[in-house]
């Protein structure tokens, strides 16, 4: 239950990595603060219970999925235009896929009251495995991009030393 309370603010904080605009980061900081206040209210009225987790997770998952969808589409557009940062696309795609599946499982279990818990767990395990592979590929591509950017910085410094600046 405690994990359900800290998951959404932590995920929104992690998504700040993908948001370069200061104005948008301030909005996300506001949403995180608002969501923490909302969680305190829920905990005050319902305690740390399964019902409280439900009230926290429904809006939290919707916020994370919608914001990660926004970031994903923005990054895809940037990547297609500039032909770089494929690692970020994979990383955001991984998060979007993972939390969309989590939202689907949450819907199936709580709203449709599916009795097949084993099926829901299998969806969870398969979606987690696919998301982990996508995230790993994205991190690998980002590592190579950062290495290339560092080599470019060294080359620029060397050129500046040779030709003056």
Steps between C-alpha positions, in 0.01 A plus 500: 500500500787736582652430158174616339534830684858570390491353148324784316703791644823306436397420143409861430836604644674251271310636200651843572819362340321501165365854530757760395273807529522675837138618480370145449722373784342758729154371403607143579643614835160659569320177401732298726430735790128493433504121478693469827241724669225283348670188637521654846126573488422145388725356772333723758149388410561135399834411662748269333250252363414331171212744447741790548736345245214487253425871548868584458579276204211586268584868452872431538513245220295727275742789562811287439360339183379830357823686578721218369285490183554875456877463549515195274319670211712813541820293500391295197437820305841638602675173417339468158584860409859502632580129464654469845407402857350160417598389850263751657219380273557142615521602865181706486331226297598252768349714775187570297454131418564389856261746663235451232505127571492575872196723446334224295569242774371739764183554295451127445546414867314782673241621252415184309571286807672225304538188708789369290782644709751264336423655162548849637833398655613346172421827319698680770804273462501509119450876486776551757737283296424686177535838675833392652635400158386831349649698789830310475524567127421867559765528772754331273426745219516795741836379631639495147357845430653646816835346410480657152410838649793481742738420212359800312567727799861379518544559126359852531737579788795370300401705198461807718849449641648460151318786327445723804169627603 
